[in-house]
């Protein structure tokens, strides 16, 4: 009989994030499910002042609700010339009916006239794993880039088409999933989380 896999709940409503996390954890003996699979629709009000506080809040909230090992993350774009905005407001930068496209247009408008040298930005990701309402592991990742003058590439999600990554001379919107994962804020955080999970699973933590 095959050993029972540990269930891991991805506590996110963002399909782009979920896809990247799933792909990165594919080779672990986990049964990865989503909040939707469990019929959990209660939104978590993200009101924290930092990525860490929002990620921690989401992770604990949904781990208590689901009863399973739960992974949540908070991430966003920080632009130096905009005083680190959009930051924790990245998802709703253009208002209550925000879309990726509207958010991108708002950043491009605010950056109009800003010279190339002053277009530095970075993506940040804080990821928190919880079990039974207790934090098990926290990891972070970040990546530096430049805010492009125009959109380029149709891959990825969110601000990817305007995030220019100098070492590859491409925007994140032009990177294939594996290429993005190798250098992105989320990929870097996931590398550490994956190492922790591998170890934890080897120790034979009880399947939840
Ligand atoms: P959940 O809270 O349900 O996980 P969300 O989209 O609301 O989903 P966040 O509050 O963490 O998540 O907001 C993250 C936003 O930051 C996301 O909507 C994008 O606009 C942006 N972002 C984060 N990671 C990104 C990435 O890899 N590429 C492009 N944009 C990204």
PDB file of C-alpha atoms and ligand atoms in Angstrom:
ATOM      1  CA  UNK A   1       0.000   0.000   0.000  1.00  0.00           C
ATOM      2  CA  UNK A   2       1.280   3.479  -0.884  1.00  0.00           C
ATOM      3  CA  UNK A   3       2.037   5.657   2.166  1.00  0.00           C
ATOM      4  CA  UNK A   4      -0.501   8.438   2.702  1.00  0.00           C
ATOM      5  CA  UNK A   5       0.731  11.801   1.421  1.00  0.00           C
ATOM      6  CA  UNK A   6       0.806  14.866   3.639  1.00  0.00           C
ATOM      7  CA  UNK A   7      -1.813  17.390   2.570  1.00  0.00           C
ATOM      8  CA  UNK A   8      -0.590  20.940   1.956  1.00  0.00           C
ATOM      9  CA  UNK A   9      -3.136  23.719   1.531  1.00  0.00           C
ATOM     10  CA  UNK A  10      -2.095  26.631  -0.673  1.00  0.00           C
ATOM     11  CA  UNK A  11      -3.815  29.567   0.981  1.00  0.00           C
ATOM     12  CA  UNK A  12      -4.017  31.900  -1.991  1.00  0.00           C
ATOM     13  CA  UNK A  13      -6.695  33.106  -4.369  1.00  0.00           C
ATOM     14  CA  UNK A  14      -4.079  34.250  -6.875  1.00  0.00           C
ATOM     15  CA  UNK A  15      -3.807  31.691  -9.685  1.00  0.00           C
ATOM     16  CA  UNK A  16      -0.411  32.954 -10.832  1.00  0.00           C
ATOM     17  CA  UNK A  17       1.079  32.428  -7.401  1.00  0.00           C
ATOM     18  CA  UNK A  18      -0.615  29.035  -6.965  1.00  0.00           C
ATOM     19  CA  UNK A  19       0.756  27.813 -10.315  1.00  0.00           C
ATOM     20  CA  UNK A  20       4.315  28.841  -9.449  1.00  0.00           C
ATOM     21  CA  UNK A  21       4.194  27.298  -5.958  1.00  0.00           C
ATOM     22  CA  UNK A  22       2.671  24.039  -7.230  1.00  0.00           C
ATOM     23  CA  UNK A  23       5.329  23.688  -9.951  1.00  0.00           C
ATOM     24  CA  UNK A  24       8.156  24.293  -7.495  1.00  0.00           C
ATOM     25  CA  UNK A  25       6.910  21.650  -5.057  1.00  0.00           C
ATOM     26  CA  UNK A  26       5.973  19.040  -7.681  1.00  0.00           C
ATOM     27  CA  UNK A  27       8.585  16.472  -6.704  1.00  0.00           C
ATOM     28  CA  UNK A  28       7.761  16.452  -2.984  1.00  0.00           C
ATOM     29  CA  UNK A  29       5.466  13.715  -1.637  1.00  0.00           C
ATOM     30  CA  UNK A  30       2.679  16.187  -0.905  1.00  0.00           C
ATOM     31  CA  UNK A  31      -0.959  16.320  -1.875  1.00  0.00           C
ATOM     32  CA  UNK A  32      -1.278  19.992  -2.733  1.00  0.00           C
ATOM     33  CA  UNK A  33      -4.809  21.381  -2.548  1.00  0.00           C
ATOM     34  CA  UNK A  34      -6.346  24.864  -2.580  1.00  0.00           C
ATOM     35  CA  UNK A  35      -8.852  26.714  -0.421  1.00  0.00           C
ATOM     36  CA  UNK A  36     -11.381  26.260  -3.224  1.00  0.00           C
ATOM     37  CA  UNK A  37     -10.910  22.452  -3.042  1.00  0.00           C
ATOM     38  CA  UNK A  38     -11.965  22.678   0.615  1.00  0.00           C
ATOM     39  CA  UNK A  39     -14.856  25.049  -0.125  1.00  0.00           C
ATOM     40  CA  UNK A  40     -13.234  27.736   2.050  1.00  0.00           C
ATOM     41  CA  UNK A  41     -14.306  31.118   0.710  1.00  0.00           C
ATOM     42  CA  UNK A  42     -13.936  33.347   3.763  1.00  0.00           C
ATOM     43  CA  UNK A  43     -11.653  36.207   2.747  1.00  0.00           C
ATOM     44  CA  UNK A  44      -8.802  37.195   5.033  1.00  0.00           C
ATOM     45  CA  UNK A  45      -8.647  40.979   5.497  1.00  0.00           C
ATOM     46  CA  UNK A  46      -5.053  41.922   4.633  1.00  0.00           C
ATOM     47  CA  UNK A  47      -4.515  45.017   6.710  1.00  0.00           C
ATOM     48  CA  UNK A  48      -0.985  44.456   7.977  1.00  0.00           C
ATOM     49  CA  UNK A  49       1.739  47.056   7.505  1.00  0.00           C
ATOM     50  CA  UNK A  50       4.254  44.508   6.211  1.00  0.00           C
ATOM     51  CA  UNK A  51       4.500  41.480   3.932  1.00  0.00           C
ATOM     52  CA  UNK A  52       5.412  39.387   6.976  1.00  0.00           C
ATOM     53  CA  UNK A  53       2.342  40.375   8.983  1.00  0.00           C
ATOM     54  CA  UNK A  54      -0.013  39.710   6.078  1.00  0.00           C
ATOM     55  CA  UNK A  55       1.590  36.353   5.245  1.00  0.00           C
ATOM     56  CA  UNK A  56       1.548  35.322   8.910  1.00  0.00           C
ATOM     57  CA  UNK A  57      -2.107  36.383   9.262  1.00  0.00           C
ATOM     58  CA  UNK A  58      -3.223  34.489   6.151  1.00  0.00           C
ATOM     59  CA  UNK A  59      -1.276  31.369   7.048  1.00  0.00           C
ATOM     60  CA  UNK A  60      -2.574  31.131  10.623  1.00  0.00           C
ATOM     61  CA  UNK A  61      -6.136  32.037   9.665  1.00  0.00           C
ATOM     62  CA  UNK A  62      -6.423  29.371   6.972  1.00  0.00           C
ATOM     63  CA  UNK A  63      -4.483  26.730   8.881  1.00  0.00           C
ATOM     64  CA  UNK A  64      -7.023  27.004  11.719  1.00  0.00           C
ATOM     65  CA  UNK A  65      -9.897  26.866   9.242  1.00  0.00           C
ATOM     66  CA  UNK A  66      -8.548  23.979   7.146  1.00  0.00           C
ATOM     67  CA  UNK A  67      -6.927  21.832   9.833  1.00  0.00           C
ATOM     68  CA  UNK A  68      -4.127  20.999   7.347  1.00  0.00           C
ATOM     69  CA  UNK A  69      -0.540  22.092   6.893  1.00  0.00           C
ATOM     70  CA  UNK A  70      -0.991  25.498   5.242  1.00  0.00           C
ATOM     71  CA  UNK A  71       1.280  27.659   3.103  1.00  0.00           C
ATOM     72  CA  UNK A  72       0.509  31.351   2.527  1.00  0.00           C
ATOM     73  CA  UNK A  73       2.570  34.181   1.168  1.00  0.00           C
ATOM     74  CA  UNK A  74       2.378  37.911   0.775  1.00  0.00           C
ATOM     75  CA  UNK A  75       4.329  39.537  -1.994  1.00  0.00           C
ATOM     76  CA  UNK A  76       4.568  42.692  -3.999  1.00  0.00           C
ATOM     77  CA  UNK A  77       6.526  45.230  -5.958  1.00  0.00           C
ATOM     78  CA  UNK A  78       8.513  48.036  -4.308  1.00  0.00           C
ATOM     79  CA  UNK A  79       9.606  50.928  -6.521  1.00  0.00           C
ATOM     80  CA  UNK A  80      12.303  53.205  -5.128  1.00  0.00           C
ATOM     81  CA  UNK A  81      11.167  56.341  -7.002  1.00  0.00           C
ATOM     82  CA  UNK A  82       7.640  55.850  -5.627  1.00  0.00           C
ATOM     83  CA  UNK A  83       8.743  55.628  -1.998  1.00  0.00           C
ATOM     84  CA  UNK A  84       8.582  51.789  -2.116  1.00  0.00           C
ATOM     85  CA  UNK A  85       4.960  51.810  -3.384  1.00  0.00           C
ATOM     86  CA  UNK A  86       2.917  49.828  -4.305  1.00  0.00           C
ATOM     87  CA  UNK A  87       4.406  47.505  -1.620  1.00  0.00           C
ATOM     88  CA  UNK A  88       1.765  45.746   0.470  1.00  0.00           C
ATOM     89  CA  UNK A  89      -0.894  47.413  -1.712  1.00  0.00           C
ATOM     90  CA  UNK A  90       0.412  45.776  -4.905  1.00  0.00           C
ATOM     91  CA  UNK A  91      -2.707  43.680  -5.579  1.00  0.00           C
ATOM     92  CA  UNK A  92      -5.116  46.617  -5.147  1.00  0.00           C
ATOM     93  CA  UNK A  93      -2.896  49.515  -6.242  1.00  0.00           C
ATOM     94  CA  UNK A  94      -5.464  50.820  -8.752  1.00  0.00           C
ATOM     95  CA  UNK A  95      -8.397  50.604  -6.359  1.00  0.00           C
ATOM     96  CA  UNK A  96     -11.125  48.200  -5.303  1.00  0.00           C
ATOM     97  CA  UNK A  97     -11.715  46.913  -8.842  1.00  0.00           C
ATOM     98  CA  UNK A  98      -8.007  46.547  -9.527  1.00  0.00           C
ATOM     99  CA  UNK A  99      -6.751  44.291 -12.308  1.00  0.00           C
ATOM    100  CA  UNK A 100      -3.171  43.458 -13.285  1.00  0.00           C
ATOM    101  CA  UNK A 101      -3.552  45.711 -16.339  1.00  0.00           C
ATOM    102  CA  UNK A 102      -4.870  48.691 -14.355  1.00  0.00           C
ATOM    103  CA  UNK A 103      -2.114  48.272 -11.746  1.00  0.00           C
ATOM    104  CA  UNK A 104       0.550  48.219 -14.466  1.00  0.00           C
ATOM    105  CA  UNK A 105      -0.883  51.335 -16.133  1.00  0.00           C
ATOM    106  CA  UNK A 106      -0.886  53.162 -12.796  1.00  0.00           C
ATOM    107  CA  UNK A 107       2.785  52.359 -12.176  1.00  0.00           C
ATOM    108  CA  UNK A 108       3.734  53.359 -15.746  1.00  0.00           C
ATOM    109  CA  UNK A 109       1.871  56.658 -15.356  1.00  0.00           C
ATOM    110  CA  UNK A 110       3.516  57.465 -12.037  1.00  0.00           C
ATOM    111  CA  UNK A 111       6.905  56.604 -13.527  1.00  0.00           C
ATOM    112  CA  UNK A 112       6.388  58.786 -16.611  1.00  0.00           C
ATOM    113  CA  UNK A 113       9.421  61.035 -17.047  1.00  0.00           C
ATOM    114  CA  UNK A 114      11.537  59.100 -14.547  1.00  0.00           C
ATOM    115  CA  UNK A 115      14.955  58.449 -16.083  1.00  0.00           C
ATOM    116  CA  UNK A 116      16.347  54.947 -16.556  1.00  0.00           C
ATOM    117  CA  UNK A 117      18.820  55.364 -13.675  1.00  0.00           C
ATOM    118  CA  UNK A 118      16.016  56.007 -11.217  1.00  0.00           C
ATOM    119  CA  UNK A 119      13.726  53.137 -12.155  1.00  0.00           C
ATOM    120  CA  UNK A 120      15.004  50.625  -9.611  1.00  0.00           C
ATOM    121  CA  UNK A 121      12.453  48.236  -8.107  1.00  0.00           C
ATOM    122  CA  UNK A 122      12.257  44.906  -6.386  1.00  0.00           C
ATOM    123  CA  UNK A 123       9.815  42.088  -5.868  1.00  0.00           C
ATOM    124  CA  UNK A 124       9.534  40.794  -2.315  1.00  0.00           C
ATOM    125  CA  UNK A 125       7.943  37.586  -1.074  1.00  0.00           C
ATOM    126  CA  UNK A 126       7.336  36.466   2.493  1.00  0.00           C
ATOM    127  CA  UNK A 127       6.085  32.902   2.880  1.00  0.00           C
ATOM    128  CA  UNK A 128       4.734  31.335   6.060  1.00  0.00           C
ATOM    129  CA  UNK A 129       3.974  27.670   6.755  1.00  0.00           C
ATOM    130  CA  UNK A 130       1.610  26.813   9.619  1.00  0.00           C
ATOM    131  CA  UNK A 131       0.198  23.729  11.248  1.00  0.00           C
ATOM    132  CA  UNK A 132      -2.754  23.756  13.660  1.00  0.00           C
ATOM    133  CA  UNK A 133      -2.609  27.499  14.165  1.00  0.00           C
ATOM    134  CA  UNK A 134       1.122  27.577  14.881  1.00  0.00           C
ATOM    135  CA  UNK A 135       3.859  28.924  12.615  1.00  0.00           C
ATOM    136  CA  UNK A 136       6.267  26.194  11.527  1.00  0.00           C
ATOM    137  CA  UNK A 137       8.539  28.097   9.133  1.00  0.00           C
ATOM    138  CA  UNK A 138       8.963  31.569   7.641  1.00  0.00           C
ATOM    139  CA  UNK A 139      11.114  32.330   4.599  1.00  0.00           C
ATOM    140  CA  UNK A 140      11.621  35.381   2.404  1.00  0.00           C
ATOM    141  CA  UNK A 141      12.970  36.083  -1.053  1.00  0.00           C
ATOM    142  CA  UNK A 142      13.577  39.164  -3.143  1.00  0.00           C
ATOM    143  CA  UNK A 143      14.819  40.112  -6.597  1.00  0.00           C
ATOM    144  CA  UNK A 144      16.019  43.443  -7.939  1.00  0.00           C
ATOM    145  CA  UNK A 145      15.075  44.842 -11.328  1.00  0.00           C
ATOM    146  CA  UNK A 146      14.097  47.979 -13.215  1.00  0.00           C
ATOM    147  CA  UNK A 147      10.659  49.308 -14.077  1.00  0.00           C
ATOM    148  CA  UNK A 148      10.429  49.149 -17.870  1.00  0.00           C
ATOM    149  CA  UNK A 149       9.101  52.051 -19.944  1.00  0.00           C
ATOM    150  CA  UNK A 150       6.523  49.784 -21.591  1.00  0.00           C
ATOM    151  CA  UNK A 151       5.014  46.345 -21.180  1.00  0.00           C
ATOM    152  CA  UNK A 152       6.864  43.435 -22.716  1.00  0.00           C
ATOM    153  CA  UNK A 153       5.917  39.739 -22.744  1.00  0.00           C
ATOM    154  CA  UNK A 154       2.675  37.968 -22.012  1.00  0.00           C
ATOM    155  CA  UNK A 155       3.862  35.336 -19.559  1.00  0.00           C
ATOM    156  CA  UNK A 156       3.614  35.321 -15.776  1.00  0.00           C
ATOM    157  CA  UNK A 157       1.115  37.561 -13.996  1.00  0.00           C
ATOM    158  CA  UNK A 158       0.790  40.833 -12.088  1.00  0.00           C
ATOM    159  CA  UNK A 159       3.559  43.321 -12.798  1.00  0.00           C
ATOM    160  CA  UNK A 160       5.757  40.801 -14.671  1.00  0.00           C
ATOM    161  CA  UNK A 161       5.562  42.563 -18.082  1.00  0.00           C
ATOM    162  CA  UNK A 162       7.066  45.783 -16.637  1.00  0.00           C
ATOM    163  CA  UNK A 163       9.701  44.205 -14.385  1.00  0.00           C
ATOM    164  CA  UNK A 164      12.958  44.234 -16.339  1.00  0.00           C
ATOM    165  CA  UNK A 165      15.558  41.776 -15.058  1.00  0.00           C
ATOM    166  CA  UNK A 166      18.970  43.025 -16.165  1.00  0.00           C
ATOM    167  CA  UNK A 167      21.004  39.768 -15.977  1.00  0.00           C
ATOM    168  CA  UNK A 168      18.714  38.121 -18.554  1.00  0.00           C
ATOM    169  CA  UNK A 169      17.902  41.368 -20.421  1.00  0.00           C
ATOM    170  CA  UNK A 170      14.227  40.426 -20.347  1.00  0.00           C
ATOM    171  CA  UNK A 171      11.131  41.354 -18.397  1.00  0.00           C
ATOM    172  CA  UNK A 172       9.630  38.693 -16.146  1.00  0.00           C
ATOM    173  CA  UNK A 173       6.761  38.660 -18.649  1.00  0.00           C
ATOM    174  CA  UNK A 174       9.190  37.217 -21.194  1.00  0.00           C
ATOM    175  CA  UNK A 175      10.502  34.433 -18.952  1.00  0.00           C
ATOM    176  CA  UNK A 176       9.260  30.861 -19.132  1.00  0.00           C
ATOM    177  CA  UNK A 177       7.985  29.523 -15.785  1.00  0.00           C
ATOM    178  CA  UNK A 178      11.224  27.654 -15.006  1.00  0.00           C
ATOM    179  CA  UNK A 179      13.372  30.675 -15.892  1.00  0.00           C
ATOM    180  CA  UNK A 180      11.313  32.963 -13.678  1.00  0.00           C
ATOM    181  CA  UNK A 181      11.304  30.493 -10.801  1.00  0.00           C
ATOM    182  CA  UNK A 182      15.109  30.245 -10.905  1.00  0.00           C
ATOM    183  CA  UNK A 183      15.567  33.953 -10.153  1.00  0.00           C
ATOM    184  CA  UNK A 184      12.316  35.355  -8.757  1.00  0.00           C
ATOM    185  CA  UNK A 185      11.491  36.458  -5.218  1.00  0.00           C
ATOM    186  CA  UNK A 186       8.994  33.590  -4.940  1.00  0.00           C
ATOM    187  CA  UNK A 187      11.411  31.076  -6.443  1.00  0.00           C
ATOM    188  CA  UNK A 188      14.089  32.109  -3.942  1.00  0.00           C
ATOM    189  CA  UNK A 189      11.683  31.840  -1.003  1.00  0.00           C
ATOM    190  CA  UNK A 190      10.394  28.510  -2.306  1.00  0.00           C
ATOM    191  CA  UNK A 191      13.889  27.058  -2.531  1.00  0.00           C
ATOM    192  CA  UNK A 192      14.282  27.550   1.228  1.00  0.00           C
ATOM    193  CA  UNK A 193      10.743  26.391   2.014  1.00  0.00           C
ATOM    194  CA  UNK A 194      11.211  23.299  -0.118  1.00  0.00           C
ATOM    195  CA  UNK A 195      14.415  22.353   1.704  1.00  0.00           C
ATOM    196  CA  UNK A 196      12.594  22.724   5.013  1.00  0.00           C
ATOM    197  CA  UNK A 197       9.624  20.655   3.835  1.00  0.00           C
ATOM    198  CA  UNK A 198      11.877  17.907   2.462  1.00  0.00           C
ATOM    199  CA  UNK A 199      13.551  17.639   5.833  1.00  0.00           C
ATOM    200  CA  UNK A 200      10.294  17.792   7.760  1.00  0.00           C
ATOM    201  CA  UNK A 201       8.698  15.099   5.606  1.00  0.00           C
ATOM    202  CA  UNK A 202      11.769  12.851   5.984  1.00  0.00           C
ATOM    203  CA  UNK A 203      11.461  13.121   9.754  1.00  0.00           C
ATOM    204  CA  UNK A 204       8.057  11.566   9.238  1.00  0.00           C
ATOM    205  CA  UNK A 205       5.808  14.338  10.465  1.00  0.00           C
ATOM    206  CA  UNK A 206       2.288  12.913  10.663  1.00  0.00           C
ATOM    207  CA  UNK A 207       0.263  13.211   7.445  1.00  0.00           C
ATOM    208  CA  UNK A 208      -2.310  15.891   8.122  1.00  0.00           C
TER     209      UNK A 208
HETATM  210  P1  LIG B   1      -3.632  36.114  -2.053  1.00  0.00           P
HETATM  211  O1  LIG B   1      -3.599  37.159  -0.955  1.00  0.00           O
HETATM  212  O2  LIG B   1      -4.928  35.388  -2.130  1.00  0.00           O
HETATM  213  O3  LIG B   1      -2.450  35.200  -2.007  1.00  0.00           O
HETATM  214  P2  LIG B   1      -3.145  38.402  -3.798  1.00  0.00           P
HETATM  215  O4  LIG B   1      -2.938  38.566  -5.267  1.00  0.00           O
HETATM  216  O5  LIG B   1      -4.137  39.336  -3.136  1.00  0.00           O
HETATM  217  O6  LIG B   1      -3.512  36.872  -3.484  1.00  0.00           O
HETATM  218  P3  LIG B   1      -0.987  39.658  -2.384  1.00  0.00           P
HETATM  219  O7  LIG B   1      -1.865  40.438  -1.473  1.00  0.00           O
HETATM  220  O8  LIG B   1       0.241  39.014  -1.826  1.00  0.00           O
HETATM  221  O9  LIG B   1      -1.754  38.500  -3.097  1.00  0.00           O
HETATM  222  O10 LIG B   1      -0.574  40.632  -3.575  1.00  0.00           O
HETATM  223  C1  LIG B   1       0.464  40.292  -4.396  1.00  0.00           C
HETATM  224  C2  LIG B   1       0.450  41.193  -5.619  1.00  0.00           C
HETATM  225  O11 LIG B   1       1.793  41.585  -5.909  1.00  0.00           O
HETATM  226  C3  LIG B   1      -0.034  40.430  -6.839  1.00  0.00           C
HETATM  227  O12 LIG B   1      -1.443  40.564  -6.995  1.00  0.00           O
HETATM  228  C4  LIG B   1       0.751  41.092  -7.954  1.00  0.00           C
HETATM  229  O13 LIG B   1       0.116  42.274  -8.336  1.00  0.00           O
HETATM  230  C5  LIG B   1       2.073  41.430  -7.277  1.00  0.00           C
HETATM  231  N1  LIG B   1       3.042  40.323  -7.438  1.00  0.00           N
HETATM  232  C6  LIG B   1       3.482  39.462  -6.482  1.00  0.00           C
HETATM  233  N2  LIG B   1       4.299  38.549  -7.002  1.00  0.00           N
HETATM  234  C7  LIG B   1       4.391  38.820  -8.308  1.00  0.00           C
HETATM  235  C8  LIG B   1       5.063  38.214  -9.377  1.00  0.00           C
HETATM  236  O14 LIG B   1       5.785  37.110  -9.227  1.00  0.00           O
HETATM  237  N3  LIG B   1       4.936  38.758 -10.581  1.00  0.00           N
HETATM  238  C9  LIG B   1       4.193  39.856 -10.769  1.00  0.00           C
HETATM  239  N4  LIG B   1       3.489  40.482  -9.829  1.00  0.00           N
HETATM  240  C10 LIG B   1       3.586  39.973  -8.595  1.00  0.00           C
END
